Coordinates of C-alpha atoms and ligand atoms in Angstrom, one line a residue:
X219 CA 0.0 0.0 0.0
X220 CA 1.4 3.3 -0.6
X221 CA 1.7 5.9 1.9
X222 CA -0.4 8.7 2.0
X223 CA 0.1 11.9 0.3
X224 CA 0.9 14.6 1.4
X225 CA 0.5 18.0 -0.6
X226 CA 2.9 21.1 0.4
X227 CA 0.0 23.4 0.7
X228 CA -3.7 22.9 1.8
X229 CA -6.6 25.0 2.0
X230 CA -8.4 24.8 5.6
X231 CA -12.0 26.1 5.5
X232 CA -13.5 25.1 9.1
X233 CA -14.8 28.5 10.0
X234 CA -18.0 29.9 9.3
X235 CA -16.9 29.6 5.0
X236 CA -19.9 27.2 4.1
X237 CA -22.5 29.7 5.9
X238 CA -21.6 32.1 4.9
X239 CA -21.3 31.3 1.6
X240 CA -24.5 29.8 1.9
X241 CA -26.3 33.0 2.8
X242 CA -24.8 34.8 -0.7
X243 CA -26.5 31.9 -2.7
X244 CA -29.8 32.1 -0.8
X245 CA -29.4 35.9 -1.1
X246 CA -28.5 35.9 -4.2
X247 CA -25.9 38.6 -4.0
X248 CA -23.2 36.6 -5.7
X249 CA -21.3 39.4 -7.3
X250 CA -19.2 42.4 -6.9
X251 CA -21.9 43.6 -4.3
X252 CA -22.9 42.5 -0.9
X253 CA -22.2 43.1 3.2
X254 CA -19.3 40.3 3.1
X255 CA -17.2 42.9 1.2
X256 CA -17.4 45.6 3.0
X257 CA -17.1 43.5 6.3
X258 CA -14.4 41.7 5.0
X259 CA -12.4 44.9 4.0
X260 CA -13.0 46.5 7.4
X261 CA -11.8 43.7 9.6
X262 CA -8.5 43.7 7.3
X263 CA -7.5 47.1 8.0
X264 CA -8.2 46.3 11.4
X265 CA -6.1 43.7 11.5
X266 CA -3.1 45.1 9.5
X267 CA -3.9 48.8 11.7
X268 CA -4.5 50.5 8.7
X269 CA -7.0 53.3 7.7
X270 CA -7.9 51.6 4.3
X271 CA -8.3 48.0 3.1
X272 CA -9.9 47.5 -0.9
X273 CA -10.4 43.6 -1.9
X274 CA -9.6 42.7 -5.4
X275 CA -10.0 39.9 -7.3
X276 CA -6.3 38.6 -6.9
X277 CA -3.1 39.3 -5.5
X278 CA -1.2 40.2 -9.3
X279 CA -4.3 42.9 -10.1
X280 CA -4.0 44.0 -6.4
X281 CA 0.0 44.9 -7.5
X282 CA -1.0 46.2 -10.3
X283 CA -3.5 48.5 -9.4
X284 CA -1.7 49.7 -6.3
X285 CA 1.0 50.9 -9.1
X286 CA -1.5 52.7 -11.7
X287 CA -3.0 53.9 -8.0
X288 CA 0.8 55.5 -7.6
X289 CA 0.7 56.9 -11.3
X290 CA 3.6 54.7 -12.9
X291 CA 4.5 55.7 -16.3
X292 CA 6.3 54.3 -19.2
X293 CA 10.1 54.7 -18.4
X294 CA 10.1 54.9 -15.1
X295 CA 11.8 52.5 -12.8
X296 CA 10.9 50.1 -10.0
X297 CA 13.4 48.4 -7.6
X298 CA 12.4 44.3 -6.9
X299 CA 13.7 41.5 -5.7
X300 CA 15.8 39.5 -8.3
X301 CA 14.6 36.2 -6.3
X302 CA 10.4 36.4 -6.0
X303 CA 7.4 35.3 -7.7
X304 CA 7.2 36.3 -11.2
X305 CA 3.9 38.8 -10.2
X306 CA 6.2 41.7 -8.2
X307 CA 7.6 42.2 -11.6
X308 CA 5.4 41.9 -14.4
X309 CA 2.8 44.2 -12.2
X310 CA 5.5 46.7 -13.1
X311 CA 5.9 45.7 -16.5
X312 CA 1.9 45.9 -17.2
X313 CA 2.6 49.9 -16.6
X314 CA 5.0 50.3 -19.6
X315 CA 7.7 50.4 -16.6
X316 CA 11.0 48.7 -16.2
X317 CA 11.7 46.6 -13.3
X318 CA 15.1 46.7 -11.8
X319 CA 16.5 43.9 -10.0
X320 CA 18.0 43.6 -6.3
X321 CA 20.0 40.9 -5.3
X322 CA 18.6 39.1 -2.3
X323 CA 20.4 38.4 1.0
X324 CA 21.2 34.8 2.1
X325 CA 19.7 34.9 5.6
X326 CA 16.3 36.0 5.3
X327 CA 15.8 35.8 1.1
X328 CA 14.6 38.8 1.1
X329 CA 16.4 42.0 -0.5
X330 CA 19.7 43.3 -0.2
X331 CA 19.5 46.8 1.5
X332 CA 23.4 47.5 0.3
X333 CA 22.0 46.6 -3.5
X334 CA 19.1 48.0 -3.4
X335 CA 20.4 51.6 -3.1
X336 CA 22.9 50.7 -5.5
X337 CA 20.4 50.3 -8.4
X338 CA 18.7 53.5 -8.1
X339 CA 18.8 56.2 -11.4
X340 CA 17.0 59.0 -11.9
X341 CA 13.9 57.6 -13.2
X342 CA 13.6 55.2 -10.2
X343 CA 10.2 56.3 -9.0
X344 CA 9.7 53.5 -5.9
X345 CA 10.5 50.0 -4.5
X346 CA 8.6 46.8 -3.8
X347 CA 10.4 44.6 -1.5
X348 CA 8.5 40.9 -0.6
X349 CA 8.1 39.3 2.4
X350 CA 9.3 36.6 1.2
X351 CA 8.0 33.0 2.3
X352 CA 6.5 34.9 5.4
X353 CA 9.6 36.7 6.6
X354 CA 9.2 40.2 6.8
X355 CA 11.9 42.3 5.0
X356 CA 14.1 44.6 7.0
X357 CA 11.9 47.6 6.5
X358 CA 13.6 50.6 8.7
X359 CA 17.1 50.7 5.8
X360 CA 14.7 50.5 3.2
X361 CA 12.1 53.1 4.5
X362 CA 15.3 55.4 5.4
X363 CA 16.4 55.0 1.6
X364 CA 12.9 55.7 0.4
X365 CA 12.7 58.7 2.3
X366 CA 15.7 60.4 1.1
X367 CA 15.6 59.4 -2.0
X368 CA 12.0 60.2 -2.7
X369 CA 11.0 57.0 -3.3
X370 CA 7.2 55.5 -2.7
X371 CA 7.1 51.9 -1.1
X372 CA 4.3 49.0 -1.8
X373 CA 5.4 46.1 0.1
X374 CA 4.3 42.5 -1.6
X375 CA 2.8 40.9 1.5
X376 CA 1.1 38.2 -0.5
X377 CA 2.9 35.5 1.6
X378 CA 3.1 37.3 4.7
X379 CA -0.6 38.0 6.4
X380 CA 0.6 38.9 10.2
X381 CA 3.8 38.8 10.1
X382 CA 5.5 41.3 12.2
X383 CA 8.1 44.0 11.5
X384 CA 9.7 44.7 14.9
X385 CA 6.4 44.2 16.6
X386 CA 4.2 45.5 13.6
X387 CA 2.5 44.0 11.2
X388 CA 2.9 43.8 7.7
X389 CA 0.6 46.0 5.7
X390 CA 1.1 49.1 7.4
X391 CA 4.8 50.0 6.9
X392 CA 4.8 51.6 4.2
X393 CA 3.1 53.6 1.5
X394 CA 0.8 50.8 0.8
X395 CA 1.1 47.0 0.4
X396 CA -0.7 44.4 -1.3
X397 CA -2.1 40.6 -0.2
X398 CA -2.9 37.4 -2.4
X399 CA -6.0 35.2 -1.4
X400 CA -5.1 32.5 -3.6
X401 CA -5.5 28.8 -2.1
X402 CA -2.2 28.2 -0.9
X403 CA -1.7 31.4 0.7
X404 CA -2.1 32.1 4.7
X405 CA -6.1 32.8 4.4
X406 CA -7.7 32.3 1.2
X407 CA -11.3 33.3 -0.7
X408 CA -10.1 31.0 -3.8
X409 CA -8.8 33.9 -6.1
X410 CA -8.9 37.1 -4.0
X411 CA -6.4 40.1 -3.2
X412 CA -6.7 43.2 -1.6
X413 CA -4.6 46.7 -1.0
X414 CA -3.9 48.7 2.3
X415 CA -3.1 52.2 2.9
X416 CA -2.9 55.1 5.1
X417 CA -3.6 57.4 2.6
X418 CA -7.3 58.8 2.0
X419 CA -6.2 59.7 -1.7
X420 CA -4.6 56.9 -2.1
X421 CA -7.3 54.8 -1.0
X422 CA -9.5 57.2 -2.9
X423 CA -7.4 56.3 -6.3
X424 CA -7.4 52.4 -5.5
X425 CA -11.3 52.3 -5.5
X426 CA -11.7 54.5 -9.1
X427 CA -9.1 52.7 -10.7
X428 CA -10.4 49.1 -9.4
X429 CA -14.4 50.1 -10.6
X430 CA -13.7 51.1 -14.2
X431 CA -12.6 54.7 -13.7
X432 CA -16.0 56.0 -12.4
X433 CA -16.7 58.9 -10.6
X434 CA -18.2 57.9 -7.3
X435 CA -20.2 61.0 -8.1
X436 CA -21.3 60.9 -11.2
X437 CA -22.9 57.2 -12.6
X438 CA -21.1 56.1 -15.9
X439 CA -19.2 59.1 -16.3
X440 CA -15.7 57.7 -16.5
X441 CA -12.6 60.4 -16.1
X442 CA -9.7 57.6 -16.3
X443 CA -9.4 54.4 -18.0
X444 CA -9.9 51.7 -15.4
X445 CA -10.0 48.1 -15.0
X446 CA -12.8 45.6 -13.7
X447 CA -10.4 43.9 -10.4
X448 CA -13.3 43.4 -8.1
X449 CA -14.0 40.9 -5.8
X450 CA -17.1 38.8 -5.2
X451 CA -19.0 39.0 -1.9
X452 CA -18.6 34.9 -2.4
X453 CA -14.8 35.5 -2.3
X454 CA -15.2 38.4 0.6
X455 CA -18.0 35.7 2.5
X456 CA -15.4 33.0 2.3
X457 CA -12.3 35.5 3.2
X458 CA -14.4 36.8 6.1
X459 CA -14.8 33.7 7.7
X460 CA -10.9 32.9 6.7
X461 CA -9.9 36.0 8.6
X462 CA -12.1 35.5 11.7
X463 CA -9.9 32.4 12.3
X464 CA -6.5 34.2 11.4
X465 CA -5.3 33.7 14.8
X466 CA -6.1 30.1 14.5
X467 CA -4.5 29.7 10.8
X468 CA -1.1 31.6 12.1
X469 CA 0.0 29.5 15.5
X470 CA -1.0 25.8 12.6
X471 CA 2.2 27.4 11.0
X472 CA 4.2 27.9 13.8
X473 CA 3.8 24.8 15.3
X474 CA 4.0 22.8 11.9
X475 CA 7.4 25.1 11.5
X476 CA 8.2 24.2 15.2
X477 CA 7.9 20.9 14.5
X478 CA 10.1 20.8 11.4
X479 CA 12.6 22.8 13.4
X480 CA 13.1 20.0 16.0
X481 CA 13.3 17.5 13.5
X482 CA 16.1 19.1 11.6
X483 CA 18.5 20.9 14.1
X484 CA 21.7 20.7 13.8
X485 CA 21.5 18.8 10.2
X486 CA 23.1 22.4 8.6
X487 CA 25.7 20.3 6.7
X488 CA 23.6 19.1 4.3
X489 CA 19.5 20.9 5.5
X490 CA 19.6 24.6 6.2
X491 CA 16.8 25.7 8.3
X492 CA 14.9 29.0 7.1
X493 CA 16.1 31.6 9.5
X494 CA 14.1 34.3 11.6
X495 CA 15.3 37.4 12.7
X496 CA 14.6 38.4 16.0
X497 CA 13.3 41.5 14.6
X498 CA 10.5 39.8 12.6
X499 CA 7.8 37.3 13.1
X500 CA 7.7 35.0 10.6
X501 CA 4.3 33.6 9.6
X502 CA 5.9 30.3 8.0
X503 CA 3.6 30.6 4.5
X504 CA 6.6 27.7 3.2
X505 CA 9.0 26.2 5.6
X506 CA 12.1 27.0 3.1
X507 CA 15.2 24.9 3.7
X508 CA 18.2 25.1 1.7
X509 CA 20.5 21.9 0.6
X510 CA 23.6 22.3 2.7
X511 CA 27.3 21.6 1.0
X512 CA 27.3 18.2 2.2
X513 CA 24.4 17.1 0.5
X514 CA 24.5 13.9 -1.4
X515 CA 22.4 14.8 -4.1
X516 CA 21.1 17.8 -5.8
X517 CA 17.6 19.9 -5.1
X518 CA 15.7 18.5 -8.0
X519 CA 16.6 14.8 -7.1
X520 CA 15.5 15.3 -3.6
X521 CA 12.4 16.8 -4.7
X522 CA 12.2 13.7 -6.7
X523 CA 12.8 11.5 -4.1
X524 CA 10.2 12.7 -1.7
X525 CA 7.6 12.7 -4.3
X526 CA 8.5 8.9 -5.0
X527 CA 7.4 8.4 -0.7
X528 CA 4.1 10.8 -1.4
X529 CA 5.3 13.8 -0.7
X530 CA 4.7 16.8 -2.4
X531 CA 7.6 19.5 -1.7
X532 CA 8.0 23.1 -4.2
X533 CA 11.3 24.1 -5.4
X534 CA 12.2 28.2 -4.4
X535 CA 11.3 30.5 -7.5
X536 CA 13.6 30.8 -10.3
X537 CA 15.4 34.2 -10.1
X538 CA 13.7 36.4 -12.4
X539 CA 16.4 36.9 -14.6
X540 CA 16.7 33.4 -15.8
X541 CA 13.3 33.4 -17.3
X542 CA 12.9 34.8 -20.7
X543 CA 10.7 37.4 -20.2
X544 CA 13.5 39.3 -17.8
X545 CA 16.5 37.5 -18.8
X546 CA 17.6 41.2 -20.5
X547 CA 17.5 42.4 -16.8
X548 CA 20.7 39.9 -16.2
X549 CA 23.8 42.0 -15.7
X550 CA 26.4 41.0 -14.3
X551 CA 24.1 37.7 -12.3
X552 CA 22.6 38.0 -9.0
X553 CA 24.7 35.0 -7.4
X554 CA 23.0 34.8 -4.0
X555 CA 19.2 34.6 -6.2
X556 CA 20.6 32.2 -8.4
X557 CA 22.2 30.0 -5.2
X558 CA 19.2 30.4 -3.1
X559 CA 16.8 29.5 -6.6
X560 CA 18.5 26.4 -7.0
X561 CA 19.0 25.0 -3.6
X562 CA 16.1 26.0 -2.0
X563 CA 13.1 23.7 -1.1
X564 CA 9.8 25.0 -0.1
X565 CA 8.5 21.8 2.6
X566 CA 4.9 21.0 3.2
X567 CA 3.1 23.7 5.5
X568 CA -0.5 23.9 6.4
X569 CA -2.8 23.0 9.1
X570 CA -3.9 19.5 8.3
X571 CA -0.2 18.5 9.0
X572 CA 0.3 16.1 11.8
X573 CA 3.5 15.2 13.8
X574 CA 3.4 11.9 12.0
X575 CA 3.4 13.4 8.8
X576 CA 6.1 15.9 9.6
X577 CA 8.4 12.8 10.9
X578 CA 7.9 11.2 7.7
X579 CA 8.8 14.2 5.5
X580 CA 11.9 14.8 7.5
X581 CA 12.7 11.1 7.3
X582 CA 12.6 11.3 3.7
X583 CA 14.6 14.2 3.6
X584 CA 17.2 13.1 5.8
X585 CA 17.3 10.0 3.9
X586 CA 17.7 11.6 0.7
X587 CA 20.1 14.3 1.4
X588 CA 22.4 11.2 3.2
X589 CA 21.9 12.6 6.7
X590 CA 20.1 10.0 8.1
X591 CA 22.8 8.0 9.6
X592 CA 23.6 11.1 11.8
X593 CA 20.6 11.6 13.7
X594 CA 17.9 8.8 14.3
X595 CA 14.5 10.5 13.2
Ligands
PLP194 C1 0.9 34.8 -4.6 C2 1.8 35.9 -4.9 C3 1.4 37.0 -5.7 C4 0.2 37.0 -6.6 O1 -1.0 36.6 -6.0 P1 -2.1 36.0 -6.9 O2 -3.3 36.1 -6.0 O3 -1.7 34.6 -7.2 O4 -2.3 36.8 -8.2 C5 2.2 38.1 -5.8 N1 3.4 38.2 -5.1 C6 3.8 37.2 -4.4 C7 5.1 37.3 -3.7 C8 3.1 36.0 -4.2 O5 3.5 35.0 -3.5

C-alpha cells in the first residue's frame, strides 16, 4: 500500500466559509456587491492597523492597481527582488515600466539593502520589496532610503498575512502594500487580493481605478481608464470567515514550522533551516530549507525522491532573470538569487499536517540528502 500523500500546501476552511457562503447563494448577491465585502475589507485594515483596506479579485491585479493607484509611467523604474514570484515584476511591466533587480540576501531571502540603493537612477520612481516566504523584509534601511531618495514603497505581503516587522505588522509600513488570497496562501477566498493604505487619496485612487474609472459621483461618467479587479462577496463571505480564524490559521504554521525545526536541528551540513530574525515574526507561508554543501544529491533529485514516498515539496522561485521574459535584466548575475533558486526547497506547510506526517517528511529528507545516519529521526 502506498503511503499517504501529502501536498505542500492545503486549503483549511472550518470556519463559518460554508454559511456564509450559503447565505450569498440564498441571497442571491453573488457578485461584486454585498455586506461580506465591506465586512471583510474592514476587519482587514483592522487587523493590519490600517486606515484603508480595498479587496480585489487577486493578488497580481492588487500589485497592479496599487501601481496605476501611484501613477507609474512608461520609463520609469521600480526596484524588486531578483529572487520572488514572477507577479512583483510583471505588475510593473503591465505599466510600460521597467523593473530593476536587487540581489537578495542569504539569511532571510529577502532583499539586499546594500544593492538596493545601489540600483537606483533617476527615473527610479519606488521599491517593492516581498516578504518573502512569510519573513518580513528589513523595513527601517529601506524606508530610510525611500525617504531620502524620494521613493514610494508597496510592500508584496502576498505570503506574509501577520507577520511582524519589529512588533508591527505587515501592511502598514509603508506607502501601501498588497495581499494574495489565492488557495495556498495564509487565508484564502479561492482567487482574491486586496490593498492597504494610510492614505485617504490613495485609497480614494485604488477604488476608481479598481471600478472602471468611475466617478463615485457621477454614474457612468468615466474620467480615467480603469479596469474591472473586483472581488465577489462569495470570495469576501469565504475571506471573512478565513480572517475571523486568522489567529487560529497563524499559530498551525508555527507549530507545523516548530515541528520541522526539531526534527532538523543541527543537520546544517547538508539541511539549512529558514532563518528568523529576531526583529520579525515570521508567519511560515513555506517552511524554506536550503540543501547544505554536504548534500548527497542535488535539489531536483530530492524533490524527486520525496515525491517517489508521497510527498509533495516546491522548489524556491527561479530568479527572475533566468526566465525569458527578464533575462535582458541579467547584468552581471545575481549570485545569492541564483544560489538560493537552486538549492532552495519549499516543505509542506499547512494545518492538516500532523506530527506523524512531519516525521515522515523529514525522514525522507534526511534520507535523501544522506543525513540519516547522523541523527535517528
Ligand atoms: C501569490 C503571490 C502574488 C500574486 O498573487 P495571486 O493572487 O496569485 O495573483 C504576488 N506576489 C507574491 C510574492 C506571491 O507569492
Amino acid at each position: 500500500m502506498s503511503p499517504k500523500p501529502i501536498p505542500v500546501a492545503a486549503p483549511v476552511l472550518d470556519g463559518r466559509e460554508l454559511e456564509y457562503v450559503t447565505e450569498c447563494l440564498t441571497s442571491t448577491w453573488i457578485s461584486s456587491s454585498g455586506r461580506f465585502i465591506g465586512e471583510f475589507e474592514e476587519r482587514f485594515a483592522e487587523f493590519c492597523g490600517v486606515k484603508h483596506a480595498i479587496s480585489v479579485n487577486n493578488g497580481t491585479t492588487a500589485l497592479h492597481l496599487a501601481l496605476v493607484a501611484l501613477d507609474l509611467k512608461p520609463g520609469d523604474e521600480v526596484l524588486v527582488p531578483a529572487f520572488t514570484y514572477i507577479a512583483t515584476a510583471n505588475a510593473v511591466t503591465y505599466c510600460g515600466a521597467t523593473p530593476v533587480l536587487v540581489e537578495a540576501e542569504p539569511r532571510t531571502m529577502n532583499l539586499d539593502v546594500a544593492d538596493l540603493e545601489a540600483k537606483i537612477t533617476p527615473r527610479t520612481k519606488g521599491i517593492i520589496p516581498v516578504h518573502l516566504y512569510g519573513h518580513p523584509a528589513d523595513m527601517d534601511p529601506i524606508r530610510e532610503i525611500a525617504e531620502r531618495r524620494h521613493l514610494w514603497i508597496v510592500e508584496d505581503a502576498a505570503e506574509a498575512l501577520g507577520a511582524r516587522y519589529k512588533g508591527v505588522r505587515v501592511g502598514s509600513l509603508s506607502d501601501c502594500a498588497t495581499f494574495s488570497f489565492f488557495g495556498n496562501k495564509i487565508i484564502t477566498t479561492g482567487e482574491g487580493g486586496m490593498v492597504t493604505t494610510d492614505d485617504d487619496a490613495l485609497a480614494a485612487r485604488l477604488k476608481l481605478y479598481r471600478s472602471q474609472g468611475m466617478d463615485p459621483e457621477r454614474r457612468y461618467w468615466h474620467p480615467v481608464v480603469g479596469y474591472n479587479y473586483r472581488m465577489t462577496n462569495v470570495a469576501a463571505a469565504i475571506g471573512l470567515a478565513q480572517l475571523e480564524r486568522v489567529d487560529h490559521h497563524l499559530a498551525e504554521r508555527r507549530r507545523v514550522a516548530a515541528a520541522y525545526d526539531a526534527r532538523l536541528a543541527g543537520l546544517e551540513r547538508f539541511i539549512v533551516r529558514p532563518v528568523a530574525e529576531n526583529w520579525a515574526e515570521h508567519v511560515y507561508w513555506m517552511y524554506t530549507v536550503t540543501l547544505g554543501q554536504e548534500a548527497a544529491i542535488g535539489r531536483d533529485a530530492v524533490i524527486h525522491a520525496l515525491a517517489a514516498e508521497g510527498i509533495e515539496s516546491r522548489p524556491t522561485f527561479h530568479p527572475m532573470h533566468a526566465m525569458p521574459p527578464y533575462a535582458h535584466l541579467a547584468g552581471a548575475g545575481f549570485p545569492v538569487a541564483e544560489d538560493l533558486g537552486a538549492r532552495g526547497i519549499n516543505l509542506p506547510t499547512h494545518a492538516l499536517l500532523t506530527g506523524e506526517d512531519i516525521d515522515r517528511v523529514c525522514r525522507a529528507l534526511k534520507r535523501a540528502v544522506g543525513a540519516e545516519a547522523l541523527r535517528p529521526a
